[in-house]
CSV table of C-alpha atoms in Angstrom, one decimal:
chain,number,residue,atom,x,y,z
Y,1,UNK,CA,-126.8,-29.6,-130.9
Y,2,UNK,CA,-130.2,-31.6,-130.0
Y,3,UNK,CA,-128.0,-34.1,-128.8
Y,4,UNK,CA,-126.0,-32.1,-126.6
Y,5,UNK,CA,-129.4,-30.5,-125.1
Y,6,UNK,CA,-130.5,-33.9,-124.4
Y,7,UNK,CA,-127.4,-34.9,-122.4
Y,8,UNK,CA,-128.1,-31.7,-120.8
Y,9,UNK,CA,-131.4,-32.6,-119.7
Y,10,UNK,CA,-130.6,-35.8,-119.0
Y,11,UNK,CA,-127.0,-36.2,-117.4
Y,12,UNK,CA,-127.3,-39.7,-116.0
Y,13,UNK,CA,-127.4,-40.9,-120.1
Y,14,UNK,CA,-123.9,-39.5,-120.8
Y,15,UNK,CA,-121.9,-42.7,-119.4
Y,16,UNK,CA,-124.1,-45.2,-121.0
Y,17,UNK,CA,-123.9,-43.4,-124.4
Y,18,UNK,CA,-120.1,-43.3,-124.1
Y,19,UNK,CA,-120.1,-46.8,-123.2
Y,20,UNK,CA,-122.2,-47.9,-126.1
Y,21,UNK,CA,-120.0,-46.1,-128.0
Y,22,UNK,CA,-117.2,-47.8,-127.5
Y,23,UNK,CA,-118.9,-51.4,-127.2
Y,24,UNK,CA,-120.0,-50.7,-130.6
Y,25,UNK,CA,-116.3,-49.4,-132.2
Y,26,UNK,CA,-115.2,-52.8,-130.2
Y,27,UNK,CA,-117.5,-54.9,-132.3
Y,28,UNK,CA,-117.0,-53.4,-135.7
Y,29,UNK,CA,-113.1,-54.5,-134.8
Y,30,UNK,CA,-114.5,-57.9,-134.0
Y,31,UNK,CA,-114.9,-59.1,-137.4
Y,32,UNK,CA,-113.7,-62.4,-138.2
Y,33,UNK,CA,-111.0,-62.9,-140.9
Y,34,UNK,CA,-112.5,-65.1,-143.3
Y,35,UNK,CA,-114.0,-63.5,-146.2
Y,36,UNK,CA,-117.5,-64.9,-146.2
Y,37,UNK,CA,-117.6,-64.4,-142.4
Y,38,UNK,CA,-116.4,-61.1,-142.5
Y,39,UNK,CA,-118.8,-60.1,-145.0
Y,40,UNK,CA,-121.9,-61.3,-142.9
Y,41,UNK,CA,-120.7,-59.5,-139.7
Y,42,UNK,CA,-120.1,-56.6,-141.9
Y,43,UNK,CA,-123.2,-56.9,-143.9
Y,44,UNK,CA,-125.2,-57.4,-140.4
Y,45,UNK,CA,-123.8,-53.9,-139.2
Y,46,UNK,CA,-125.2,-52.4,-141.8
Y,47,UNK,CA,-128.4,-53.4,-142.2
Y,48,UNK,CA,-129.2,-53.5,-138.5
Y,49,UNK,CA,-126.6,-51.9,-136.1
Y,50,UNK,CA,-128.8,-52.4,-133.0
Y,51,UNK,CA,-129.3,-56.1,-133.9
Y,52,UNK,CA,-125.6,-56.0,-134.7
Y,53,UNK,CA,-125.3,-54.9,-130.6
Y,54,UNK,CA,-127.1,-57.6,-129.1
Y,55,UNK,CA,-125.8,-60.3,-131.3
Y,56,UNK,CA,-122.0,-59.7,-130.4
Y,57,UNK,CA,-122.8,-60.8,-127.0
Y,58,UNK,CA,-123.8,-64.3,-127.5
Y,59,UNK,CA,-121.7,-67.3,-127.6
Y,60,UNK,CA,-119.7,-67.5,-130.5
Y,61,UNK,CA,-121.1,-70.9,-132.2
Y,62,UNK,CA,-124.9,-69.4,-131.4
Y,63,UNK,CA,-123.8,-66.1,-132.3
Y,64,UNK,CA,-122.7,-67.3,-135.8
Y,65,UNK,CA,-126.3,-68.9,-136.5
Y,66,UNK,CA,-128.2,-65.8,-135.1
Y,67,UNK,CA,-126.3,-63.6,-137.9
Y,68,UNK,CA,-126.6,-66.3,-140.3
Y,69,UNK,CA,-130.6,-66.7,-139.7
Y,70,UNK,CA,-131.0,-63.0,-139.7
Y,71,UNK,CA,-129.2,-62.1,-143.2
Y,72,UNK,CA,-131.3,-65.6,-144.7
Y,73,UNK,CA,-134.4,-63.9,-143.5
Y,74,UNK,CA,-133.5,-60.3,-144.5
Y,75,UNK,CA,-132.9,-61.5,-147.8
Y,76,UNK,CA,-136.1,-63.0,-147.9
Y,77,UNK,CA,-137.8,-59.8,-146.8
Y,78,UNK,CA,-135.8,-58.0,-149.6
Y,79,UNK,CA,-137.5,-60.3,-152.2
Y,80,UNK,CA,-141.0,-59.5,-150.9
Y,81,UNK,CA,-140.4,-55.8,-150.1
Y,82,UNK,CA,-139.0,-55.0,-154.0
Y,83,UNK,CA,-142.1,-53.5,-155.4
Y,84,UNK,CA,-140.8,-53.7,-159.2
Y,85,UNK,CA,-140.6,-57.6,-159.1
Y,86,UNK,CA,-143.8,-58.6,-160.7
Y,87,UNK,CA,-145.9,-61.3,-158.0
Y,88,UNK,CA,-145.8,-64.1,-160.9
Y,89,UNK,CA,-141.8,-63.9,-160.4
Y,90,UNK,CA,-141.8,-63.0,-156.9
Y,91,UNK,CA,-144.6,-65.6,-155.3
Y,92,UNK,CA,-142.4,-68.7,-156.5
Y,93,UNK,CA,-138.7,-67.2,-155.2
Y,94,UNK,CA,-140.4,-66.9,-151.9
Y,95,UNK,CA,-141.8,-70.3,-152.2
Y,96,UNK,CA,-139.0,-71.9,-153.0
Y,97,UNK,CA,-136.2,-69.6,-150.6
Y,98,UNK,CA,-135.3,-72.4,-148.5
Y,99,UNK,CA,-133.8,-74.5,-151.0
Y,100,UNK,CA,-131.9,-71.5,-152.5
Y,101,UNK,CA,-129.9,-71.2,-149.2
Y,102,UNK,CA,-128.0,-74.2,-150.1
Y,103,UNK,CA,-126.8,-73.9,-153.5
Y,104,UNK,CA,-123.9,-70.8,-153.4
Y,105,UNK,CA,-124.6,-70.3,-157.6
Y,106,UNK,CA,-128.1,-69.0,-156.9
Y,107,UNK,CA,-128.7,-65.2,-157.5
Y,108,UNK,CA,-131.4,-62.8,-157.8
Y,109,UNK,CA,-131.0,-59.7,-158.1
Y,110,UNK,CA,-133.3,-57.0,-155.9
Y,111,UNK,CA,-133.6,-54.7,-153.7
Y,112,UNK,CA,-131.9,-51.2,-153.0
Y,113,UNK,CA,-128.6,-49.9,-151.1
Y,114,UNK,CA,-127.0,-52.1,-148.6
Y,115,UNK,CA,-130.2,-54.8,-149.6
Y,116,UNK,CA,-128.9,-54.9,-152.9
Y,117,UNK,CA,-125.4,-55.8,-151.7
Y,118,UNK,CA,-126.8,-58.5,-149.8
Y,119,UNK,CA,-128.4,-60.0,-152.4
Y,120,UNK,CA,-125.1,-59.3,-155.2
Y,121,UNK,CA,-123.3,-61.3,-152.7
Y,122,UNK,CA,-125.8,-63.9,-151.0
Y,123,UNK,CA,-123.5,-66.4,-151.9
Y,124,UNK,CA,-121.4,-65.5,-148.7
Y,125,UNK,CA,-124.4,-66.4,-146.7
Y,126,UNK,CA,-124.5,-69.0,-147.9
Y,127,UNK,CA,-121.3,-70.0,-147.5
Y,128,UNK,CA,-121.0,-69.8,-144.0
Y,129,UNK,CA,-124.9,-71.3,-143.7
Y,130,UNK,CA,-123.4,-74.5,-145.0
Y,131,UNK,CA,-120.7,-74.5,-141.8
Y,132,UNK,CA,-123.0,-74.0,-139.5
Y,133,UNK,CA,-123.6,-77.2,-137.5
Y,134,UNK,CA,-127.1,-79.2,-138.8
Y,135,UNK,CA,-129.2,-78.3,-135.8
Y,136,UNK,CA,-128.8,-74.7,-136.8
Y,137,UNK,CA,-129.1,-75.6,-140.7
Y,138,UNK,CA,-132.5,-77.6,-139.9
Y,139,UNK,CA,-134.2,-74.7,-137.7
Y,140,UNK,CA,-133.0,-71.5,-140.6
Y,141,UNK,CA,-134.6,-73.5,-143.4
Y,142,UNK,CA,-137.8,-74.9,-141.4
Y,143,UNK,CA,-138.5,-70.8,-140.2
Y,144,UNK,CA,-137.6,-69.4,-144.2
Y,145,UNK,CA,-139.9,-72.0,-145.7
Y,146,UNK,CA,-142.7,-71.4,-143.4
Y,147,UNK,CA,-142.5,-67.4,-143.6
Y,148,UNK,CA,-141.5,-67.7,-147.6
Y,149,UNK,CA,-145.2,-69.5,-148.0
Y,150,UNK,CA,-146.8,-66.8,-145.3
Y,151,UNK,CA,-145.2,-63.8,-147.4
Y,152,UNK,CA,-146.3,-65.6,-151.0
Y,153,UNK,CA,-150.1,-65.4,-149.6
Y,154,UNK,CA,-150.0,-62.2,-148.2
Y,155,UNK,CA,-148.7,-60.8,-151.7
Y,156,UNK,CA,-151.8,-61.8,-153.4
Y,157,UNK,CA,-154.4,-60.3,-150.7
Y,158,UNK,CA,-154.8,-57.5,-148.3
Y,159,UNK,CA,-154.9,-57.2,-144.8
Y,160,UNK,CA,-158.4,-57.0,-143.9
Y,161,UNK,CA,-158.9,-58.2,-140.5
Y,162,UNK,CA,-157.6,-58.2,-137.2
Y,163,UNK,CA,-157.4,-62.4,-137.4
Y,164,UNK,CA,-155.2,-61.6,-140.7
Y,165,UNK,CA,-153.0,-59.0,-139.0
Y,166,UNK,CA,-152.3,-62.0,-136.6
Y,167,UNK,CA,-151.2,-64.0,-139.2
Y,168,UNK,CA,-149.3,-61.6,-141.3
Y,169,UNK,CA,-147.2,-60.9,-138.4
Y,170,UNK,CA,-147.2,-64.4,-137.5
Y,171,UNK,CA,-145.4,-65.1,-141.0
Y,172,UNK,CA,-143.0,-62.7,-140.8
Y,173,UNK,CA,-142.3,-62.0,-136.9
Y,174,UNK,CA,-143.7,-64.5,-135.0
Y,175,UNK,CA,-141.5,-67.4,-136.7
Y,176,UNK,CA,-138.6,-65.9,-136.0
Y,177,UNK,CA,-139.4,-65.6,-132.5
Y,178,UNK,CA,-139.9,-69.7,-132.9
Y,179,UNK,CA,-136.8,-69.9,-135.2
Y,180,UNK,CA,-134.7,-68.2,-132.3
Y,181,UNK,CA,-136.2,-70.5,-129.4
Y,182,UNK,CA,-134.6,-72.8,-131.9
Y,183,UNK,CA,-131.3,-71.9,-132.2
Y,184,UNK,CA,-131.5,-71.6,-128.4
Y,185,UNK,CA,-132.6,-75.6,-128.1
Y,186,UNK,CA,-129.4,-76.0,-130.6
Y,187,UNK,CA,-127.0,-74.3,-128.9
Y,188,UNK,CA,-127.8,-76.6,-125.9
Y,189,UNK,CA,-127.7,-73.3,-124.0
Y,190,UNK,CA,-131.4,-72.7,-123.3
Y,191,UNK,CA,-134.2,-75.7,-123.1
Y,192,UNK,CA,-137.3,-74.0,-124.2
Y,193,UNK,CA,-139.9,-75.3,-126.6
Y,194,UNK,CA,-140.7,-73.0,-129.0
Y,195,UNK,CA,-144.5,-71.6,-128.7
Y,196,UNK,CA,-147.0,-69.1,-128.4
Y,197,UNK,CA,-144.4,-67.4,-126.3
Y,198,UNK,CA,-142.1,-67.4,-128.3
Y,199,UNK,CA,-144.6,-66.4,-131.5
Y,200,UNK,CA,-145.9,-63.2,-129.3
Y,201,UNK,CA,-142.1,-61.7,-128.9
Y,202,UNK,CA,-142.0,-61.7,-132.7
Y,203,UNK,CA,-145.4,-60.2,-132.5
Y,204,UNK,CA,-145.0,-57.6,-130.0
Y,205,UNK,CA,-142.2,-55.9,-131.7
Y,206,UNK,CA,-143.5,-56.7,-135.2
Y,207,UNK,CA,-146.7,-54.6,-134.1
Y,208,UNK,CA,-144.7,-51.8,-133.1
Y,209,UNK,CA,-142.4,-51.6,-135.9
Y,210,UNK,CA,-145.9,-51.2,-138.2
Y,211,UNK,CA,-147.4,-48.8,-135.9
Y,212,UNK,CA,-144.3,-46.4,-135.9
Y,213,UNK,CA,-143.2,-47.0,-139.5
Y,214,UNK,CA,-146.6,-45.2,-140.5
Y,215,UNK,CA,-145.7,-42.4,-142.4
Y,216,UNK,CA,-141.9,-44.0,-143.9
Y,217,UNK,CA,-144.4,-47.0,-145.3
Y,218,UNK,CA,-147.3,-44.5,-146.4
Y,219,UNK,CA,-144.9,-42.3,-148.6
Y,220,UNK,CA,-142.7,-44.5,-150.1
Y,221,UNK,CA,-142.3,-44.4,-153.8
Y,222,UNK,CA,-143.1,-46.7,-155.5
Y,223,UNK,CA,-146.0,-47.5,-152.8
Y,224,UNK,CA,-145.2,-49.9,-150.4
Y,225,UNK,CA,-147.9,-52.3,-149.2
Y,226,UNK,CA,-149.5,-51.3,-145.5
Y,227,UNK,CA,-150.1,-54.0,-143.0
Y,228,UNK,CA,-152.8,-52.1,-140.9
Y,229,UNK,CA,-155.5,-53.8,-140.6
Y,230,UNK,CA,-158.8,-52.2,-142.6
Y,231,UNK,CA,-160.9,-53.5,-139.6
Y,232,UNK,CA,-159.1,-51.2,-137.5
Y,233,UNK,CA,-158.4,-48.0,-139.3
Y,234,UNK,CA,-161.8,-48.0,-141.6
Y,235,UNK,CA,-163.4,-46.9,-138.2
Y,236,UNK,CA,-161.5,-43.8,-138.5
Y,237,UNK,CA,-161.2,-43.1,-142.2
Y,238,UNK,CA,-162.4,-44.1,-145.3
Y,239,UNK,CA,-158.4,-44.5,-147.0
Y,240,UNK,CA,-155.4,-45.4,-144.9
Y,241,UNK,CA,-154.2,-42.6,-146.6
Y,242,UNK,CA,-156.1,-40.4,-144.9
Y,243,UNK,CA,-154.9,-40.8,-141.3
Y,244,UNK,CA,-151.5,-38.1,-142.6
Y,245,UNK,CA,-154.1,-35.1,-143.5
Y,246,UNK,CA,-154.5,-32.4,-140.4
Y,247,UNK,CA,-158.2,-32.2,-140.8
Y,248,UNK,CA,-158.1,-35.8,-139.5
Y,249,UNK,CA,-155.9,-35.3,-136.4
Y,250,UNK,CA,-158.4,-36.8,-133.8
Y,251,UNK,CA,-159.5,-39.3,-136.0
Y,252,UNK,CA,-155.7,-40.4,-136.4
Y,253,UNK,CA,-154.7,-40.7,-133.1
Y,254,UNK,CA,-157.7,-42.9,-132.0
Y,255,UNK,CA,-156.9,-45.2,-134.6
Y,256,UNK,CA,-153.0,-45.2,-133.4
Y,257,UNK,CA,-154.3,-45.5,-129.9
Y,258,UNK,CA,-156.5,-48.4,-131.1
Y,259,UNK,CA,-153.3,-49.5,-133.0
Y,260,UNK,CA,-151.5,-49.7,-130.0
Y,261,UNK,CA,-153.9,-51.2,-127.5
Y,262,UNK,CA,-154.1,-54.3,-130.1
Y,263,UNK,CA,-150.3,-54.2,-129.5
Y,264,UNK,CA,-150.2,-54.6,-125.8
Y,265,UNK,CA,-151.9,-57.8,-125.7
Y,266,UNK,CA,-149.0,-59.7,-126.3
Y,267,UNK,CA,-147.1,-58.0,-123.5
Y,268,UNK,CA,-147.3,-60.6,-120.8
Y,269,UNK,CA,-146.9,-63.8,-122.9
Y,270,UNK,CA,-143.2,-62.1,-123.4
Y,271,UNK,CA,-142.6,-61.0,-119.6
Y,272,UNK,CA,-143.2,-65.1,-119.4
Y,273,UNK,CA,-140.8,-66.1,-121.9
Y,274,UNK,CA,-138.3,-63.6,-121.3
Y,275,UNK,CA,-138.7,-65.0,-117.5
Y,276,UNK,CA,-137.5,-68.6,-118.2
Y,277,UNK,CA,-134.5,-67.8,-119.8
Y,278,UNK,CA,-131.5,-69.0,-118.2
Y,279,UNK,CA,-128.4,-68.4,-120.1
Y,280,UNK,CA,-127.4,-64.2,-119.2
Y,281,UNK,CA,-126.5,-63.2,-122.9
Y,282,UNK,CA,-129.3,-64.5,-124.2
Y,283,UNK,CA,-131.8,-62.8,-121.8
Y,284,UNK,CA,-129.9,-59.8,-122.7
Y,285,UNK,CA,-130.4,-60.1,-126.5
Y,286,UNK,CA,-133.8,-60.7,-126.2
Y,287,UNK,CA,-134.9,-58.7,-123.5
Y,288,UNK,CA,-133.3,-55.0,-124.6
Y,289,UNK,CA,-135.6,-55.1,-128.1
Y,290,UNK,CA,-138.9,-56.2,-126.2
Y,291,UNK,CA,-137.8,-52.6,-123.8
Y,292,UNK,CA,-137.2,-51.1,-126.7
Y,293,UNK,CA,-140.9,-52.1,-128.1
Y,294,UNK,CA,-142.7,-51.2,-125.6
Y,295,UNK,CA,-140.6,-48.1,-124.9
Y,296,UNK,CA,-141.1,-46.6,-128.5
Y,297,UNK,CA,-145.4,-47.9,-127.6
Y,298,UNK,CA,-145.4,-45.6,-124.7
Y,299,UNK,CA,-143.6,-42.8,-127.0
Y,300,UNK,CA,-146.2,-43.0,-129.5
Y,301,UNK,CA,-149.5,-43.5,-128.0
Y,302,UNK,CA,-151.8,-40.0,-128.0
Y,303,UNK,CA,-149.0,-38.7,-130.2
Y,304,UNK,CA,-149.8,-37.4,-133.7
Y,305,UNK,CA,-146.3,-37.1,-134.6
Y,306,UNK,CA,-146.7,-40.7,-136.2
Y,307,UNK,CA,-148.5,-39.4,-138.6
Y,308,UNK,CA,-146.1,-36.2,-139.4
Y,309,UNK,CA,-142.2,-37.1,-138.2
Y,310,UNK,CA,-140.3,-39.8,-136.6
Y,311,UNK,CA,-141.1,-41.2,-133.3
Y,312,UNK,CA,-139.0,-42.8,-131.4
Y,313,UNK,CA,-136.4,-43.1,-128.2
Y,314,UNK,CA,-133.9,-40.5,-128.0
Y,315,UNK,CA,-130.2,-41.9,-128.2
Y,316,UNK,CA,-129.1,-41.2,-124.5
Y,317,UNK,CA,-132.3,-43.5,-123.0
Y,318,UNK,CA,-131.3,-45.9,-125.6
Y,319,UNK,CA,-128.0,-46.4,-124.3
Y,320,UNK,CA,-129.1,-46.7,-121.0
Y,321,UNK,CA,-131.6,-49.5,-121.4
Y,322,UNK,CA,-128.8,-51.4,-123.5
Y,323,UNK,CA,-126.4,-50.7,-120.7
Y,324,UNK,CA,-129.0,-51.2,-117.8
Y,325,UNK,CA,-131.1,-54.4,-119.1
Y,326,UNK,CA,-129.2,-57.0,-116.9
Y,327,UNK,CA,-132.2,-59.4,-115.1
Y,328,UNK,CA,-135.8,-59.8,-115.2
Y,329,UNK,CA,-136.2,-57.2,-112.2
Y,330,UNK,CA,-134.7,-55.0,-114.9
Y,331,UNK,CA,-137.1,-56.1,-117.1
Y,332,UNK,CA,-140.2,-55.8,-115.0
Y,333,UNK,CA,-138.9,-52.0,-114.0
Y,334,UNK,CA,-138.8,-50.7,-117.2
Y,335,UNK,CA,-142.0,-52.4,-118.8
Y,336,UNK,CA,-143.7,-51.0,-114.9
Y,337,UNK,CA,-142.0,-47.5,-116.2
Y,338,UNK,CA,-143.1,-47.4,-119.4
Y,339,UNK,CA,-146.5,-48.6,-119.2
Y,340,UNK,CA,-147.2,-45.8,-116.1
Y,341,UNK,CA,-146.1,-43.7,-119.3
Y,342,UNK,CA,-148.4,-44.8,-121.5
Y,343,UNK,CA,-150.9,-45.1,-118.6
Y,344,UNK,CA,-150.5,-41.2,-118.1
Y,345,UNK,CA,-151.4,-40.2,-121.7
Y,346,UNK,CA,-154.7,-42.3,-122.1
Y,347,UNK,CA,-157.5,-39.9,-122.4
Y,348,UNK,CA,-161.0,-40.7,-121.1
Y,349,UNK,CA,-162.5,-39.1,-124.1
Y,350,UNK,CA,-160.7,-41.9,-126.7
Y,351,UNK,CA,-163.2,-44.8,-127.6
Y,352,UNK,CA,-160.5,-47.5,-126.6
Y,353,UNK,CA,-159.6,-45.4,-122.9
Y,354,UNK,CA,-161.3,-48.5,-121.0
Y,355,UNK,CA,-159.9,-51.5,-123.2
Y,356,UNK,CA,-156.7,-49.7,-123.2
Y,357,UNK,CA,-156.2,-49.3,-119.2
Y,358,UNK,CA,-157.4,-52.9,-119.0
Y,359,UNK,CA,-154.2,-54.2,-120.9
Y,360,UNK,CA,-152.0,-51.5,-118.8
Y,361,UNK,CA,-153.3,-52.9,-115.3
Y,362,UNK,CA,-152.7,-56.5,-116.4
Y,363,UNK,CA,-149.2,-55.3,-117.6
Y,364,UNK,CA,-148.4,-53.5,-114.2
Y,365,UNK,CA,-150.1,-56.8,-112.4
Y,366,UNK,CA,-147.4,-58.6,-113.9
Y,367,UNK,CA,-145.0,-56.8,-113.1
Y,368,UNK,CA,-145.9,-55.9,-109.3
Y,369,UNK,CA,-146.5,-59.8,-108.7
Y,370,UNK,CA,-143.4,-60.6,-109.7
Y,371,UNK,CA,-141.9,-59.2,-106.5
Y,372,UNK,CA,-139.1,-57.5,-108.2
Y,373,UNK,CA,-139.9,-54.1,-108.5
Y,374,UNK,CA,-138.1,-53.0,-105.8
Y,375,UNK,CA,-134.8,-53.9,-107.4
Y,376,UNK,CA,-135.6,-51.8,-110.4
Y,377,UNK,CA,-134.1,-49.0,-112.8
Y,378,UNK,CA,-136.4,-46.6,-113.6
Y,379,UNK,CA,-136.3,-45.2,-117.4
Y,380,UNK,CA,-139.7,-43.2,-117.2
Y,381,UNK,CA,-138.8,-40.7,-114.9
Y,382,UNK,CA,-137.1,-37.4,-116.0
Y,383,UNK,CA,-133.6,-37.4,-114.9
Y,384,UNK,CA,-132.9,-33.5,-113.5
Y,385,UNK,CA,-129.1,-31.7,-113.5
Y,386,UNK,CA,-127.5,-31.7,-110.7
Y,387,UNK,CA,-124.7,-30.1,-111.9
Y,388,UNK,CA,-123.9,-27.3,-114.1
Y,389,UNK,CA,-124.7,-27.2,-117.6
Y,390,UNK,CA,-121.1,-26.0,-118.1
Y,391,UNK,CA,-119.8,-28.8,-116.8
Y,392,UNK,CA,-121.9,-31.4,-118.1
Y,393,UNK,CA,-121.1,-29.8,-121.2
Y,394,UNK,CA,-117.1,-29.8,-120.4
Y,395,UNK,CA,-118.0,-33.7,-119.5
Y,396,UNK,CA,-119.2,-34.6,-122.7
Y,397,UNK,CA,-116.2,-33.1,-125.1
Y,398,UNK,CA,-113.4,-34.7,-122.7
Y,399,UNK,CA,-115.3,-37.8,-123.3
Y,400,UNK,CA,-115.7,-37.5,-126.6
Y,401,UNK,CA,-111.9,-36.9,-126.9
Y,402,UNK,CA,-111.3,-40.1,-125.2
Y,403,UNK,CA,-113.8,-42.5,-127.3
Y,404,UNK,CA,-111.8,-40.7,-129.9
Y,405,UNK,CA,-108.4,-41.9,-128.4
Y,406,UNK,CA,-109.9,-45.5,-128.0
Y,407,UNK,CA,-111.1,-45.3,-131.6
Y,408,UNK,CA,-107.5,-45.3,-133.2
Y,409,UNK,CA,-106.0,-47.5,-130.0
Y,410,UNK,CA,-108.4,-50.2,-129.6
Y,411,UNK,CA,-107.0,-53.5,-130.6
């Protein structure tokens, strides 16, 4: 029913959600036949359907290492994530992960749900790591040794500083941002050398994952490790913890405003990268996530629902920035949009207001001097019903009845 009340209020996201829709029943029949492939494509839909989205698009021989480097890397993260594994065992799988992905006998087994599977049946990674051509091969083992050594380190310390926040997310974010740039050289497709631009689009959505993921990460059992950095929430509380208690409301949102603002810093260094790509799918694949980022930013700035629900974009808004998200004026629109969002919700009274504004101007400066705002979609603004509510809502089964249809026809 929220659903429906959404498409209600917002008509103009109907098409793109139907279209999405049946984009993503068309991939999950896009599998390929071999068993080890088809696992991967089938694991990758699983563990991250929206990744799943954007991946289909690219060029089949990139497309295969971009799934490949993403399971690898998932797996890794599985490893470091499992709580139960003691850090003796755990600190020298991690080390030693790149070597691993070679040999189709290794096993370990971790994790829960679908991350179990993966790791039951890494050896079809594997299997279709060792096909991939040895540009590809080169750049997935450099990136999982480097961010197997960064996740080692962090398991025996804290994240204490703003500096170490950095480099956490470096290890874990960052690198894949400079494992994908790449792929991209491989691929012969894009000719970008991988960088600080290419470190602060791993960054930027790293950032955001922490910052919504608050409450999920605060409450899991058995606790899961918290990558906000003490220097930043210990002027706000004296436990982490703390920041999900009422009596601590104001005191939570400025440190999620302050949480944010850090955030935004690495906004223009990916309106620069995203602006040299060439090559239409994979501007597409990276720019919808980077929307998406600083989308779900603008959702949760000033909003203490971080610290009591889920926060992020509804499913209609989504499916329009998937469906929308075609050229760097598209991009500039939305990130304008979005940060006159954010820009609306900054309070004077919050002890970051000025810092905060600052980073908001230089993202709209951006933008604006880019001389393509005047081509743009705008996702900020509230769409209003210009039809009957009736009707939209007559709209919405017939088109349900027809994804349906194309759910049992389509080849």
């Amino acid at each position: 029913m929220g659903s429906l009340k959404a498409i209600v209020k917002h008509p103009d996201e109907l098409y793109p959600m139907i279209k999405l829709k049946i984009a993503s029943k068309h991939a999950e029949k896009q599998i390929p036949p071999e068993p080890h492939w088809a696992f991967c494509y089938s694991m990758l839909l699983k563990v991250s359907r929206s990744f799943a989205f954007v991946i289909q698009q690219l060029d089949v021989e990139l497309r295969n290492a971009v799934c490949i480097f993403y399971l690898v890397l998932r797996a890794l993260d599985t490893v470091e994530d499992d709580t139960s594994i003691p850090s003796d065992v755990k600190v020298p799988i991690l080390e030693a992960f790149h070597r691993h992905i070679y040999d189709v006998k290794w096993h370990f087994a971790c994790g829960t749900k679908e991350y179990k599977v993966l790791m039951d049946e890494l050896h079809h990674v594997v299997t279709a790591f060792l096909e991939l051509g040895r540009g590809y091969q080169e750049a997935i083992e450099e990136i999982t040794k480097r961010m197997g050594a960064g996740m080692a380190k962090f398991i025996l310390k804290e994240v204490e500083t703003v500096d170490e926040y950095n480099e956490y997310c470096h290890y874990v974010a960052g690198l894949v941002g400079l494992g994908l740039s790449k792929l991209f050289y491989a691929s012969k497709l894009e000719n970008l050398a991988p960088d600080t631009l290419s470190n602060s689009m791993g960054l930027f959505l790293q950032k955001t994952n922490i910052i919504r993921d608050y409450l999920e990460d605060i409450n899991e059992i058995p606790k899961s490790r918290m990558f906000w950095p003490r220097e930043i929430w210990s002027k706000y509380a004296n436990t982490l913890e703390d920041l999900k208690h009422e009596e601590n409301s104001v005191k939570a949102v400025q440190c999620l405003n302050d949480m944010v603002t850090n955030a935004l810093l690495h906004v223009e260094d990916c309106l620069k990268y995203m602006s040299a790509l060439r090559e239409p799918s994979i501007f597409r694949f990276c720019a919808i996530p980077q929307i998406m980022a600083i989308g779900t930013l603008a959702l949760c700035y000033n909003n203490i629902t971080v610290f009591r629900g889920v926060v992020k974009m509804r499913r209609g808004l989504t499916a329009k920035v998937m469906d929308g998200t075609k050229t760097m004026a598209d991009v500039y629109g939305s990130f304008f949009d979005f940060s006159c969002l954010l820009k609306s919700k900054v309070e004077k009274s919050d002890p970051n207001a000025t810092k905060t504004l600052s980073r908001i101007e230089a993202i709209q400066k951006s933008c604006v001097e880019s001389g393509l705002l005047n081509k743009r979609r705008s996702y900020m603004l509230t769409s209003q019903p210009r039809c009957n509510s009736a009707l939209i809502i007559a709209v919405f089964v017939l088109l349900a009845v027809i994804v349906a249809f194309l759910k049992k026809k389509m080849p």
